[in-house]
Amino acid sequence: MLRFVTSRLIAMVLTIWAVSFVAFAIIQLPPGDYLTTYMATLAANGDRVDPAAIEALRRQYGFGEPYLVQYWKWVSGIVLRGDFGQSFEWKAPVTTLIWGRLGNSILLEGLAVIVMWLVALPIGIYAAVRKYSLGDYLATIGGFIGLAIPNFFFALILMYLSFVWFGETIGGLFSPGMENARWSLERIWDFASHAWAPILVLSTAGTAELIRILRANLLDELKKPYVTTARAKGLSETRAILKYPVRVALNPLVSTIGWLLPALVSSSVIVSVVLNLPTAGPLLLRSLTSQDMYLAGAIIMLLGILTVIGTLISDLILAWIDPRIRYGSR
């Protein structure tokens, strides 16, 4: 197991480096740079563009330097000093801008993942064991509806129903007086009273997908001879199903943990805009449109780190629930 974890950690470091290099390159692919966007904004507002000032900013930000020089300055600052650079648009350190929003994203999406698994596991198992029953049909219909409705549209429906029926809005994660308050029982309750809506919206489609995958995998496993043998040897129905078929059917689900969090972050951009959520998604969208390369690069790199950490976790869980993977890695 130690050898298995060591090989995964080495692969993590190389993957994070590759993600940072490619992300920094992709951000610079569109023509122009942040100053080009800045000048276009000034011209659109009717303001005068001073070429001397723009040239001074270009030298200050190092836009005229080769790509590798810019990348080295950025990545060496991260590794040696934990400095992700300065945001051009916000005129503030990137770390100051992203940590709070990224923390909100991880908390929100993490709770959404927990809800997805808590709901999908029992429903998926029931739908497979009670195939073609009323519960199975209801789970199938609910799964198709959950997959068909876009998250942002579901958010709009919830906002409309909440305002029409209860006279309250469900935007944001905190009440106005609680946004910058210290964490306390009152702030936790305020967060819970606001967070249920985005958690419900973000987890709906993922829950529906997990239910369908688990049901299909478990139906295949229940047909195999080892399940018949377990029943013939007198194992109870619950133990015969949960001990072996469910563990095997969980493999494809566990393997998705690696990309689940980043996928939720990226898919929640529009939902965050609709519900006015202070998360990393809208900040990433704005930094990409304004070509704020250090801010965009930092968020993409941190999403890549989340991906490789999630992949490591999924590998460890797979090795734990399936001995074939653990012994096959030797």
XYZ file of C-alpha atoms in Angstrom:
330
model
C 0.000 0.000 0.000
C 2.905 2.372 0.755
C 4.336 1.760 -2.700
C 0.896 2.376 -4.208
C 0.538 5.733 -2.390
C 4.120 6.800 -3.227
C 3.629 6.231 -6.946
C 0.384 8.222 -6.845
C 2.066 11.125 -4.995
C 4.843 11.324 -7.596
C 2.251 11.333 -10.357
C 0.387 14.108 -8.493
C 3.396 16.420 -8.473
C 4.056 15.919 -12.192
C 0.367 16.388 -13.030
C 0.122 19.641 -11.051
C 3.178 21.003 -12.841
C 1.727 20.035 -16.238
C -1.639 21.618 -15.359
C 0.019 24.890 -14.326
C 2.109 25.020 -17.522
C -0.759 24.230 -19.882
C -3.243 26.499 -18.057
C -0.841 29.459 -18.193
C -0.317 28.839 -21.909
C -4.029 28.512 -22.726
C -4.856 31.755 -20.922
C -2.422 33.576 -23.189
C -3.720 32.006 -26.430
C -6.394 34.666 -27.186
C -5.026 37.690 -29.043
C -3.958 40.634 -26.895
C -3.658 40.731 -23.118
C -5.214 42.413 -20.102
C -4.101 45.855 -21.272
C -5.798 45.286 -24.636
C -9.073 44.598 -22.824
C -8.431 47.548 -20.516
C -7.887 49.932 -23.440
C -11.035 48.667 -25.189
C -13.035 49.309 -22.018
C -11.653 52.842 -21.718
C -12.426 53.567 -25.362
C -15.966 52.191 -25.001
C -16.557 54.531 -22.038
C -15.263 57.502 -23.992
C -12.104 57.915 -21.874
C -8.782 58.964 -23.341
C -6.132 56.264 -23.702
C -2.626 57.479 -22.904
C -0.129 55.369 -24.936
C 2.729 56.287 -22.588
C 0.786 55.116 -19.543
C -0.191 51.886 -21.297
C 3.431 51.227 -22.266
C 4.519 51.852 -18.677
C 1.921 49.362 -17.441
C 3.063 46.860 -20.073
C 6.635 47.055 -18.762
C 5.446 46.933 -15.148
C 3.372 43.791 -15.679
C 6.007 42.171 -17.909
C 3.688 41.584 -20.877
C 6.525 42.077 -23.323
C 8.585 39.230 -21.870
C 8.655 35.725 -23.416
C 6.109 33.178 -22.224
C 8.637 31.000 -20.391
C 10.003 33.996 -18.472
C 6.504 35.032 -17.397
C 5.647 31.442 -16.418
C 8.858 31.019 -14.428
C 8.267 34.232 -12.465
C 4.729 33.138 -11.664
C 5.383 29.510 -10.720
C 8.589 30.270 -8.782
C 6.676 32.830 -6.714
C 4.079 30.170 -5.904
C 6.605 27.473 -4.962
C 9.091 29.658 -3.064
C 6.865 32.295 -1.446
C 3.288 31.075 -1.833
C 2.656 34.197 -3.953
C 0.190 33.698 -6.813
C 0.874 37.154 -8.199
C -1.101 40.381 -8.446
C -4.534 40.673 -10.033
C -4.429 43.285 -12.781
C -8.138 44.087 -12.656
C -8.640 44.096 -8.886
C -5.224 45.639 -8.038
C -4.891 43.187 -5.165
C -2.930 39.993 -4.384
C -4.496 36.919 -5.955
C -4.344 35.013 -2.654
C -6.480 37.690 -0.988
C -9.125 37.378 -3.696
C -9.398 33.620 -4.084
C -9.056 32.025 -0.651
C -12.409 33.162 0.697
C -14.275 32.375 -2.520
C -12.466 29.068 -3.017
C -13.299 28.102 0.572
C -16.976 28.856 -0.097
C -16.803 26.758 -3.278
C -15.183 23.781 -1.555
C -17.661 23.941 1.346
C -20.689 24.274 -0.922
C -19.632 21.672 -3.478
C -18.405 19.314 -0.738
C -21.829 19.414 0.921
C -23.442 18.876 -2.485
C -21.287 15.758 -3.036
C -22.249 14.389 0.394
C -25.943 14.946 -0.359
C -25.526 13.288 -3.771
C -24.043 10.128 -2.287
C -26.416 9.955 0.698
C -29.435 10.152 -1.605
C -28.127 8.175 -4.603
C -26.788 5.106 -2.756
C -29.996 3.857 -1.100
C -32.193 4.791 -4.066
C -29.823 3.167 -6.577
C -29.597 -0.040 -4.534
C -33.373 -0.165 -4.058
C -34.025 0.447 -7.775
C -31.707 -2.433 -8.717
C -32.981 -4.899 -6.114
C -36.662 -4.034 -6.769
C -36.345 -3.886 -10.542
C -39.482 -2.752 -12.404
C -41.288 -1.934 -9.172
C -43.138 1.331 -8.562
C -40.118 2.686 -6.676
C -37.829 1.782 -9.569
C -40.081 3.586 -12.054
C -40.269 6.657 -9.816
C -36.470 6.685 -9.440
C -36.078 6.356 -13.211
C -38.497 9.192 -13.937
C -36.887 11.376 -11.265
C -33.438 10.594 -12.664
C -34.417 11.596 -16.193
C -36.026 14.820 -14.961
C -32.952 15.644 -12.858
C -30.642 15.104 -15.813
C -32.873 17.020 -18.234
C -33.380 20.226 -16.229
C -30.371 22.607 -16.398
C -29.080 23.659 -12.991
C -29.487 27.376 -13.652
C -33.131 26.850 -14.733
C -33.829 24.848 -11.577
C -32.276 27.722 -9.580
C -34.585 30.223 -11.300
C -37.608 28.027 -10.510
C -36.613 27.818 -6.826
C -36.101 31.591 -6.645
C -39.523 32.219 -8.207
C -41.360 29.732 -5.961
C -39.603 30.993 -2.836
C -40.555 34.591 -3.588
C -44.158 33.855 -4.684
C -45.044 31.360 -1.950
C -42.964 32.582 0.998
C -42.112 36.155 0.058
C -38.374 35.565 0.552
C -35.342 35.542 -1.726
C -32.808 32.713 -1.589
C -29.772 34.425 -3.128
C -26.367 34.560 -1.472
C -24.847 32.406 1.264
C -25.271 34.784 4.208
C -27.531 37.555 5.382
C -26.117 41.090 4.886
C -25.032 41.390 8.519
C -23.378 37.955 8.588
C -21.080 38.095 5.557
C -17.964 39.209 7.453
C -18.893 37.956 10.917
C -16.870 35.369 12.829
C -18.015 31.767 12.675
C -20.510 31.044 15.451
C -23.690 29.025 15.942
C -25.679 32.004 14.684
C -23.554 32.294 11.519
C -23.702 28.523 10.918
C -27.498 28.649 11.169
C -27.599 31.634 8.821
C -25.412 29.727 6.335
C -27.637 26.652 6.566
C -30.764 28.752 5.964
C -29.229 30.087 2.728
C -27.096 27.152 1.527
C -29.888 24.598 1.145
C -30.975 26.077 -2.191
C -27.592 25.972 -4.013
C -26.829 22.558 -2.490
C -30.161 21.237 -3.777
C -29.584 22.755 -7.216
C -25.986 21.508 -7.541
C -26.702 17.990 -6.304
C -29.827 17.258 -8.372
C -28.227 16.331 -11.696
C -25.315 14.497 -10.054
C -27.677 12.494 -7.833
C -29.765 11.453 -10.838
C -26.640 10.343 -12.719
C -25.263 8.365 -9.757
C -28.603 6.579 -9.316
C -28.646 5.477 -12.947
C -25.002 4.305 -12.896
C -25.350 2.411 -9.609
C -28.578 0.737 -10.709
C -27.062 -0.434 -14.019
C -23.856 -1.720 -12.384
C -25.666 -3.491 -9.575
C -28.112 -5.179 -11.974
C -25.122 -6.654 -13.845
C -23.541 -7.909 -10.620
C -26.737 -9.473 -9.258
C -26.865 -11.778 -12.297
C -23.417 -13.262 -11.650
C -22.889 -16.784 -10.244
C -21.146 -15.688 -7.031
C -24.369 -13.989 -5.865
C -26.334 -17.184 -6.491
C -23.663 -19.145 -4.602
C -23.815 -16.731 -1.643
C -27.587 -17.153 -1.441
C -27.308 -20.963 -1.770
C -24.890 -21.033 1.186
C -27.489 -19.402 3.394
C -26.356 -15.771 3.492
C -29.142 -13.375 4.258
C -30.414 -11.348 1.294
C -29.137 -8.090 2.801
C -25.633 -9.452 3.408
C -25.473 -11.235 0.055
C -26.225 -7.959 -1.704
C -24.297 -5.437 0.388
C -21.101 -7.390 1.039
C -20.124 -8.231 -2.542
C -22.285 -6.918 -5.425
C -22.642 -3.401 -3.999
C -18.894 -3.124 -3.349
C -18.112 -4.058 -6.938
C -20.861 -1.811 -8.317
C -19.393 1.151 -6.395
C -16.080 1.029 -8.299
C -17.159 3.260 -11.221
C -18.784 5.710 -8.785
C -15.720 5.964 -6.560
C -13.490 6.539 -9.583
C -15.482 9.707 -10.395
C -14.521 11.451 -7.122
C -11.401 12.869 -8.770
C -13.257 15.059 -11.252
C -16.469 15.544 -9.271
C -15.402 18.631 -7.268
C -13.829 20.515 -10.199
C -16.817 19.590 -12.366
C -19.171 20.995 -9.744
C -17.101 24.197 -9.481
C -17.085 24.717 -13.248
C -20.753 23.775 -13.699
C -21.813 26.067 -10.853
C -20.609 29.246 -12.591
C -24.037 30.131 -14.017
C -25.784 28.920 -10.849
C -23.523 31.167 -8.773
C -24.363 34.134 -10.996
C -28.107 33.404 -10.780
C -28.088 32.894 -7.003
C -25.458 35.598 -6.337
C -23.064 33.175 -4.632
C -19.598 34.405 -3.550
C -17.773 31.375 -5.006
C -14.795 30.866 -7.307
C -16.841 30.242 -10.458
C -17.927 33.835 -11.230
C -14.450 35.111 -10.322
C -12.886 32.655 -12.794
C -15.325 33.699 -15.524
C -14.573 37.387 -14.983
C -10.808 36.848 -14.907
C -10.946 34.914 -18.201
C -13.013 37.562 -19.985
C -10.686 40.338 -18.795
C -7.550 38.202 -19.449
C -6.382 38.644 -15.861
C -3.887 35.822 -16.337
C -2.478 35.489 -12.805
C -5.931 35.323 -11.220
C -7.313 32.939 -13.848
C -4.167 30.801 -13.777
C -4.264 30.518 -9.982
C -7.906 29.393 -9.925
C -7.365 26.861 -12.740
C -4.250 25.542 -11.021
C -6.097 25.141 -7.705
C -8.896 23.309 -9.523
C -6.236 21.027 -10.982
C -4.871 20.409 -7.474
C -8.395 19.550 -6.314
C -8.652 17.100 -9.210
C -5.431 15.242 -8.424
C -6.216 15.174 -4.693
C -9.672 13.805 -5.490
C -8.108 11.235 -7.822
C -5.720 10.143 -5.045
C -8.635 9.790 -2.640
C -10.634 7.778 -5.167
C -7.611 5.518 -5.834
C -7.173 4.874 -2.103
C -10.873 4.103 -1.638
C -10.847 1.811 -4.671
C -7.794 -0.024 -3.303
C -9.591 -0.378 0.033
C -12.910 -1.711 -1.307
C -11.428 -3.807 -4.129
C -8.375 -5.972 -3.260
C -7.783 -6.663 -6.980
C -6.646 -3.063 -7.457
C -4.462 -3.100 -4.347
C -2.651 -6.299 -5.247
C -2.601 -5.512 -8.960
C -0.531 -2.339 -8.311
C 2.417 -4.367 -7.026
